[in-house]
Structures are given as C-alpha cells and as structure tokens.
Amino acid sequence: ASVAVAVAVLGAGFANQTEVKAAGPDSSPQNVSSDRDIYELHEELWKEYDILKEKLDKDQEEREKIELNYLKKLDKNQEEREKLELDYLKKLDHEHKEHQKEQQEQEERQKNQEQLERQSQREV
C-alpha cells in the first residue's frame, strides 16, 4: 500500500513539475512506533475480546443451568399439582358416594317407617 502511495505522490509531482523528495530516516522510527502502538492496541483488544467471550460463555452456561433447574422445578410442581388435583377428585368422589349411601339409607328408613305406620293402621 505504501508503494502505491509513493507512486501516486511521484505521479502528482511529475504532473505539477515539482521536486518530490523521499522522507528522511527520522520519520521511520515514528512509523515503527506507531505500528507498534497499533499492534499492541490490537493485541490488547483481542485479549479483552477473549476475556469478554469467556465471560459470555460462562454466563451462558450459568443461564442454561438456571433454566434447566427452573424447568425441573416447573415439572415437579406440575406433577404435584396433578397429584393434588387427583387426590381432591378422589376425595370428592368418595364424599359423593358416602352422601348417596346415606341418602339411600335415609330413604330406606323412611320407606320402612311408612310401611310400619300403614301396618299399624291396618291392625287398629
């Protein structure tokens, strides 16, 4: 890229018929220093990127563990709720049958009582 710039500068110099001189050796260390700074900055940014990526991966794993734990608890709660509902329905059914049985016994006693009353009226 620097060769292309030099050729472009030379071309511009010829077009303007001006003298073009190459930069002296004094500017070279500044470019090397600048290149070194850019390289160091690049390395520093890559290290920071790696640290952040590692933290992101760790956070992702932690989130997945929490989510899995949440889903397990949710499933367990669902099972417990279904069991409670089933127990409640069984109890309700049992109470209903008991009530029907008591009602039937009450009706039988009533029927027997009426029969006894009719019998006693016939005897009198």
mmCIF file with all atom_site columns, C-alpha atoms in Angstrom:
data_model
loop_
_atom_site.group_PDB
_atom_site.id
_atom_site.type_symbol
_atom_site.label_atom_id
_atom_site.label_alt_id
_atom_site.label_comp_id
_atom_site.label_asym_id
_atom_site.label_entity_id
_atom_site.label_seq_id
_atom_site.pdbx_PDB_ins_code
_atom_site.Cartn_x
_atom_site.Cartn_y
_atom_site.Cartn_z
_atom_site.occupancy
_atom_site.B_iso_or_equiv
_atom_site.pdbx_formal_charge
_atom_site.auth_seq_id
_atom_site.auth_comp_id
_atom_site.auth_asym_id
_atom_site.auth_atom_id
_atom_site.pdbx_PDB_model_num
ATOM 1   C CA . ALA A 1 1   ? 0.000    0.000   0.000   1.00 0.00 ? 1   ALA A CA 1
ATOM 2   C CA . SER A 1 2   ? 2.864    2.390   0.797   1.00 0.00 ? 2   SER A CA 1
ATOM 3   C CA . VAL A 1 3   ? 4.393    1.708   -2.643  1.00 0.00 ? 3   VAL A CA 1
ATOM 4   C CA . ALA A 1 4   ? 1.132    2.712   -4.276  1.00 0.00 ? 4   ALA A CA 1
ATOM 5   C CA . VAL A 1 5   ? 1.080    5.925   -2.247  1.00 0.00 ? 5   VAL A CA 1
ATOM 6   C CA . ALA A 1 6   ? 4.678    6.684   -3.233  1.00 0.00 ? 6   ALA A CA 1
ATOM 7   C CA . VAL A 1 7   ? 3.879    6.111   -6.913  1.00 0.00 ? 7   VAL A CA 1
ATOM 8   C CA . ALA A 1 8   ? 0.832    8.355   -6.617  1.00 0.00 ? 8   ALA A CA 1
ATOM 9   C CA . VAL A 1 9   ? 2.904    11.086  -4.958  1.00 0.00 ? 9   VAL A CA 1
ATOM 10  C CA . LEU A 1 10  ? 5.585    10.789  -7.626  1.00 0.00 ? 10  LEU A CA 1
ATOM 11  C CA . GLY A 1 11  ? 2.939    10.929  -10.319 1.00 0.00 ? 11  GLY A CA 1
ATOM 12  C CA . ALA A 1 12  ? 1.463    14.044  -8.760  1.00 0.00 ? 12  ALA A CA 1
ATOM 13  C CA . GLY A 1 13  ? 4.922    15.562  -8.535  1.00 0.00 ? 13  GLY A CA 1
ATOM 14  C CA . PHE A 1 14  ? 5.600    14.965  -12.213 1.00 0.00 ? 14  PHE A CA 1
ATOM 15  C CA . ALA A 1 15  ? 2.249    16.409  -13.146 1.00 0.00 ? 15  ALA A CA 1
ATOM 16  C CA . ASN A 1 16  ? 2.990    19.580  -11.195 1.00 0.00 ? 16  ASN A CA 1
ATOM 17  C CA . GLN A 1 17  ? 6.637    19.505  -12.254 1.00 0.00 ? 17  GLN A CA 1
ATOM 18  C CA . THR A 1 18  ? 7.711    19.787  -8.660  1.00 0.00 ? 18  THR A CA 1
ATOM 19  C CA . GLU A 1 19  ? 10.527   18.025  -6.975  1.00 0.00 ? 19  GLU A CA 1
ATOM 20  C CA . VAL A 1 20  ? 9.499    15.129  -4.788  1.00 0.00 ? 20  VAL A CA 1
ATOM 21  C CA . LYS A 1 21  ? 11.839   14.001  -2.067  1.00 0.00 ? 21  LYS A CA 1
ATOM 22  C CA . ALA A 1 22  ? 11.542   10.847  -0.014  1.00 0.00 ? 22  ALA A CA 1
ATOM 23  C CA . ALA A 1 23  ? 11.068   11.297  3.687   1.00 0.00 ? 23  ALA A CA 1
ATOM 24  C CA . GLY A 1 24  ? 14.213   11.075  5.705   1.00 0.00 ? 24  GLY A CA 1
ATOM 25  C CA . PRO A 1 25  ? 15.110   8.318   8.116   1.00 0.00 ? 25  PRO A CA 1
ATOM 26  C CA . ASP A 1 26  ? 13.865   10.444  11.015  1.00 0.00 ? 26  ASP A CA 1
ATOM 27  C CA . SER A 1 27  ? 10.218   9.692   10.176  1.00 0.00 ? 27  SER A CA 1
ATOM 28  C CA . SER A 1 28  ? 10.728   5.940   10.006  1.00 0.00 ? 28  SER A CA 1
ATOM 29  C CA . PRO A 1 29  ? 11.046   5.324   13.781  1.00 0.00 ? 29  PRO A CA 1
ATOM 30  C CA . GLN A 1 30  ? 7.842    7.253   14.330  1.00 0.00 ? 30  GLN A CA 1
ATOM 31  C CA . ASN A 1 31  ? 6.025    4.958   11.875  1.00 0.00 ? 31  ASN A CA 1
ATOM 32  C CA . VAL A 1 32  ? 7.527    1.894   13.523  1.00 0.00 ? 32  VAL A CA 1
ATOM 33  C CA . SER A 1 33  ? 6.486    3.222   16.915  1.00 0.00 ? 33  SER A CA 1
ATOM 34  C CA . SER A 1 34  ? 3.018    3.956   15.566  1.00 0.00 ? 34  SER A CA 1
ATOM 35  C CA . ASP A 1 35  ? 2.838    0.462   14.039  1.00 0.00 ? 35  ASP A CA 1
ATOM 36  C CA . ARG A 1 36  ? 3.961    -0.998  17.352  1.00 0.00 ? 36  ARG A CA 1
ATOM 37  C CA . ASP A 1 37  ? 1.286    1.003   19.210  1.00 0.00 ? 37  ASP A CA 1
ATOM 38  C CA . ILE A 1 38  ? -1.359   -0.203  16.784  1.00 0.00 ? 38  ILE A CA 1
ATOM 39  C CA . TYR A 1 39  ? -0.140   -3.805  17.129  1.00 0.00 ? 39  TYR A CA 1
ATOM 40  C CA . GLU A 1 40  ? -0.148   -3.527  20.947  1.00 0.00 ? 40  GLU A CA 1
ATOM 41  C CA . LEU A 1 41  ? -3.610   -1.976  20.888  1.00 0.00 ? 41  LEU A CA 1
ATOM 42  C CA . HIS A 1 42  ? -4.766   -4.768  18.587  1.00 0.00 ? 42  HIS A CA 1
ATOM 43  C CA . GLU A 1 43  ? -3.335   -7.400  20.936  1.00 0.00 ? 43  GLU A CA 1
ATOM 44  C CA . GLU A 1 44  ? -4.892   -5.678  23.948  1.00 0.00 ? 44  GLU A CA 1
ATOM 45  C CA . LEU A 1 45  ? -8.274   -5.554  22.234  1.00 0.00 ? 45  LEU A CA 1
ATOM 46  C CA . TRP A 1 46  ? -8.014   -9.255  21.302  1.00 0.00 ? 46  TRP A CA 1
ATOM 47  C CA . LYS A 1 47  ? -7.203   -10.136 24.918  1.00 0.00 ? 47  LYS A CA 1
ATOM 48  C CA . GLU A 1 48  ? -10.149  -8.075  26.106  1.00 0.00 ? 48  GLU A CA 1
ATOM 49  C CA . TYR A 1 49  ? -12.337  -9.757  23.474  1.00 0.00 ? 49  TYR A CA 1
ATOM 50  C CA . ASP A 1 50  ? -11.201  -13.202 24.665  1.00 0.00 ? 50  ASP A CA 1
ATOM 51  C CA . ILE A 1 51  ? -11.921  -12.282 28.296  1.00 0.00 ? 51  ILE A CA 1
ATOM 52  C CA . LEU A 1 52  ? -15.375  -10.964 27.413  1.00 0.00 ? 52  LEU A CA 1
ATOM 53  C CA . LYS A 1 53  ? -16.105  -14.004 25.217  1.00 0.00 ? 53  LYS A CA 1
ATOM 54  C CA . GLU A 1 54  ? -15.070  -16.311 28.051  1.00 0.00 ? 54  GLU A CA 1
ATOM 55  C CA . LYS A 1 55  ? -17.291  -14.380 30.480  1.00 0.00 ? 55  LYS A CA 1
ATOM 56  C CA . LEU A 1 56  ? -20.161  -14.518 27.998  1.00 0.00 ? 56  LEU A CA 1
ATOM 57  C CA . ASP A 1 57  ? -19.726  -18.292 27.597  1.00 0.00 ? 57  ASP A CA 1
ATOM 58  C CA . LYS A 1 58  ? -19.601  -18.726 31.381  1.00 0.00 ? 58  LYS A CA 1
ATOM 59  C CA . ASP A 1 59  ? -22.703  -16.571 31.824  1.00 0.00 ? 59  ASP A CA 1
ATOM 60  C CA . GLN A 1 60  ? -24.454  -18.566 29.083  1.00 0.00 ? 60  GLN A CA 1
ATOM 61  C CA . GLU A 1 61  ? -23.623  -21.840 30.859  1.00 0.00 ? 61  GLU A CA 1
ATOM 62  C CA . GLU A 1 62  ? -24.877  -20.409 34.157  1.00 0.00 ? 62  GLU A CA 1
ATOM 63  C CA . ARG A 1 63  ? -28.088  -19.214 32.488  1.00 0.00 ? 63  ARG A CA 1
ATOM 64  C CA . GLU A 1 64  ? -28.627  -22.661 30.962  1.00 0.00 ? 64  GLU A CA 1
ATOM 65  C CA . LYS A 1 65  ? -28.119  -24.314 34.373  1.00 0.00 ? 65  LYS A CA 1
ATOM 66  C CA . ILE A 1 66  ? -30.609  -21.924 35.955  1.00 0.00 ? 66  ILE A CA 1
ATOM 67  C CA . GLU A 1 67  ? -33.085  -22.511 33.133  1.00 0.00 ? 67  GLU A CA 1
ATOM 68  C CA . LEU A 1 68  ? -32.722  -26.298 33.436  1.00 0.00 ? 68  LEU A CA 1
ATOM 69  C CA . ASN A 1 69  ? -33.228  -26.073 37.198  1.00 0.00 ? 69  ASN A CA 1
ATOM 70  C CA . TYR A 1 70  ? -36.290  -23.878 36.645  1.00 0.00 ? 70  TYR A CA 1
ATOM 71  C CA . LEU A 1 71  ? -37.750  -26.368 34.154  1.00 0.00 ? 71  LEU A CA 1
ATOM 72  C CA . LYS A 1 72  ? -37.170  -29.250 36.574  1.00 0.00 ? 72  LYS A CA 1
ATOM 73  C CA . LYS A 1 73  ? -38.928  -27.335 39.355  1.00 0.00 ? 73  LYS A CA 1
ATOM 74  C CA . LEU A 1 74  ? -41.740  -26.406 37.000  1.00 0.00 ? 74  LEU A CA 1
ATOM 75  C CA . ASP A 1 75  ? -42.163  -30.063 36.003  1.00 0.00 ? 75  ASP A CA 1
ATOM 76  C CA . LYS A 1 76  ? -42.104  -31.160 39.645  1.00 0.00 ? 76  LYS A CA 1
ATOM 77  C CA . ASN A 1 77  ? -44.696  -28.520 40.558  1.00 0.00 ? 77  ASN A CA 1
ATOM 78  C CA . GLN A 1 78  ? -46.889  -29.656 37.664  1.00 0.00 ? 78  GLN A CA 1
ATOM 79  C CA . GLU A 1 79  ? -46.700  -33.265 38.876  1.00 0.00 ? 79  GLU A CA 1
ATOM 80  C CA . GLU A 1 80  ? -47.518  -32.213 42.447  1.00 0.00 ? 80  GLU A CA 1
ATOM 81  C CA . ARG A 1 81  ? -50.440  -30.106 41.244  1.00 0.00 ? 81  ARG A CA 1
ATOM 82  C CA . GLU A 1 82  ? -51.795  -33.015 39.187  1.00 0.00 ? 82  GLU A CA 1
ATOM 83  C CA . LYS A 1 83  ? -51.423  -35.367 42.163  1.00 0.00 ? 83  LYS A CA 1
ATOM 84  C CA . LEU A 1 84  ? -53.222  -32.908 44.450  1.00 0.00 ? 84  LEU A CA 1
ATOM 85  C CA . GLU A 1 85  ? -55.983  -32.492 41.902  1.00 0.00 ? 85  GLU A CA 1
ATOM 86  C CA . LEU A 1 86  ? -56.346  -36.260 41.550  1.00 0.00 ? 86  LEU A CA 1
ATOM 87  C CA . ASP A 1 87  ? -56.420  -36.696 45.341  1.00 0.00 ? 87  ASP A CA 1
ATOM 88  C CA . TYR A 1 88  ? -59.030  -33.955 45.596  1.00 0.00 ? 88  TYR A CA 1
ATOM 89  C CA . LEU A 1 89  ? -61.188  -35.582 42.909  1.00 0.00 ? 89  LEU A CA 1
ATOM 90  C CA . LYS A 1 90  ? -60.915  -38.970 44.623  1.00 0.00 ? 90  LYS A CA 1
ATOM 91  C CA . LYS A 1 91  ? -61.907  -37.419 47.944  1.00 0.00 ? 91  LYS A CA 1
ATOM 92  C CA . LEU A 1 92  ? -64.783  -35.575 46.313  1.00 0.00 ? 92  LEU A CA 1
ATOM 93  C CA . ASP A 1 93  ? -65.962  -38.776 44.627  1.00 0.00 ? 93  ASP A CA 1
ATOM 94  C CA . HIS A 1 94  ? -65.718  -40.686 47.908  1.00 0.00 ? 94  HIS A CA 1
ATOM 95  C CA . GLU A 1 95  ? -67.700  -37.996 49.745  1.00 0.00 ? 95  GLU A CA 1
ATOM 96  C CA . HIS A 1 96  ? -70.318  -38.019 46.998  1.00 0.00 ? 96  HIS A CA 1
ATOM 97  C CA . LYS A 1 97  ? -70.687  -41.805 47.240  1.00 0.00 ? 97  LYS A CA 1
ATOM 98  C CA . GLU A 1 98  ? -70.922  -41.577 51.019  1.00 0.00 ? 98  GLU A CA 1
ATOM 99  C CA . HIS A 1 99  ? -73.605  -38.936 50.700  1.00 0.00 ? 99  HIS A CA 1
ATOM 100 C CA . GLN A 1 100 ? -75.522  -41.066 48.200  1.00 0.00 ? 100 GLN A CA 1
ATOM 101 C CA . LYS A 1 101 ? -75.250  -44.055 50.505  1.00 0.00 ? 101 LYS A CA 1
ATOM 102 C CA . GLU A 1 102 ? -76.508  -42.033 53.476  1.00 0.00 ? 102 GLU A CA 1
ATOM 103 C CA . GLN A 1 103 ? -79.328  -40.650 51.369  1.00 0.00 ? 103 GLN A CA 1
ATOM 104 C CA . GLN A 1 104 ? -80.282  -44.131 50.210  1.00 0.00 ? 104 GLN A CA 1
ATOM 105 C CA . GLU A 1 105 ? -80.213  -45.412 53.796  1.00 0.00 ? 105 GLU A CA 1
ATOM 106 C CA . GLN A 1 106 ? -82.370  -42.462 54.859  1.00 0.00 ? 106 GLN A CA 1
ATOM 107 C CA . GLU A 1 107 ? -84.860  -43.231 52.090  1.00 0.00 ? 107 GLU A CA 1
ATOM 108 C CA . GLU A 1 108 ? -84.958  -46.891 53.133  1.00 0.00 ? 108 GLU A CA 1
ATOM 109 C CA . ARG A 1 109 ? -85.579  -45.954 56.766  1.00 0.00 ? 109 ARG A CA 1
ATOM 110 C CA . GLN A 1 110 ? -88.320  -43.581 55.646  1.00 0.00 ? 110 GLN A CA 1
ATOM 111 C CA . LYS A 1 111 ? -89.854  -46.292 53.481  1.00 0.00 ? 111 LYS A CA 1
ATOM 112 C CA . ASN A 1 112 ? -89.691  -48.826 56.308  1.00 0.00 ? 112 ASN A CA 1
ATOM 113 C CA . GLN A 1 113 ? -91.180  -46.297 58.709  1.00 0.00 ? 113 GLN A CA 1
ATOM 114 C CA . GLU A 1 114 ? -94.067  -45.645 56.330  1.00 0.00 ? 114 GLU A CA 1
ATOM 115 C CA . GLN A 1 115 ? -94.628  -49.367 55.915  1.00 0.00 ? 115 GLN A CA 1
ATOM 116 C CA . LEU A 1 116 ? -94.719  -49.866 59.659  1.00 0.00 ? 116 LEU A CA 1
ATOM 117 C CA . GLU A 1 117 ? -97.178  -47.000 60.031  1.00 0.00 ? 117 GLU A CA 1
ATOM 118 C CA . ARG A 1 118 ? -99.503  -48.491 57.400  1.00 0.00 ? 118 ARG A CA 1
ATOM 119 C CA . GLN A 1 119 ? -99.264  -51.864 59.026  1.00 0.00 ? 119 GLN A CA 1
ATOM 120 C CA . SER A 1 120 ? -100.092 -50.455 62.407  1.00 0.00 ? 120 SER A CA 1
ATOM 121 C CA . GLN A 1 121 ? -103.090 -48.560 60.949  1.00 0.00 ? 121 GLN A CA 1
ATOM 122 C CA . ARG A 1 122 ? -104.440 -51.779 59.444  1.00 0.00 ? 122 ARG A CA 1
ATOM 123 C CA . GLU A 1 123 ? -104.150 -53.545 62.730  1.00 0.00 ? 123 GLU A CA 1
ATOM 124 C CA . VAL A 1 124 ? -106.096 -50.881 64.542  1.00 0.00 ? 124 VAL A CA 1
#
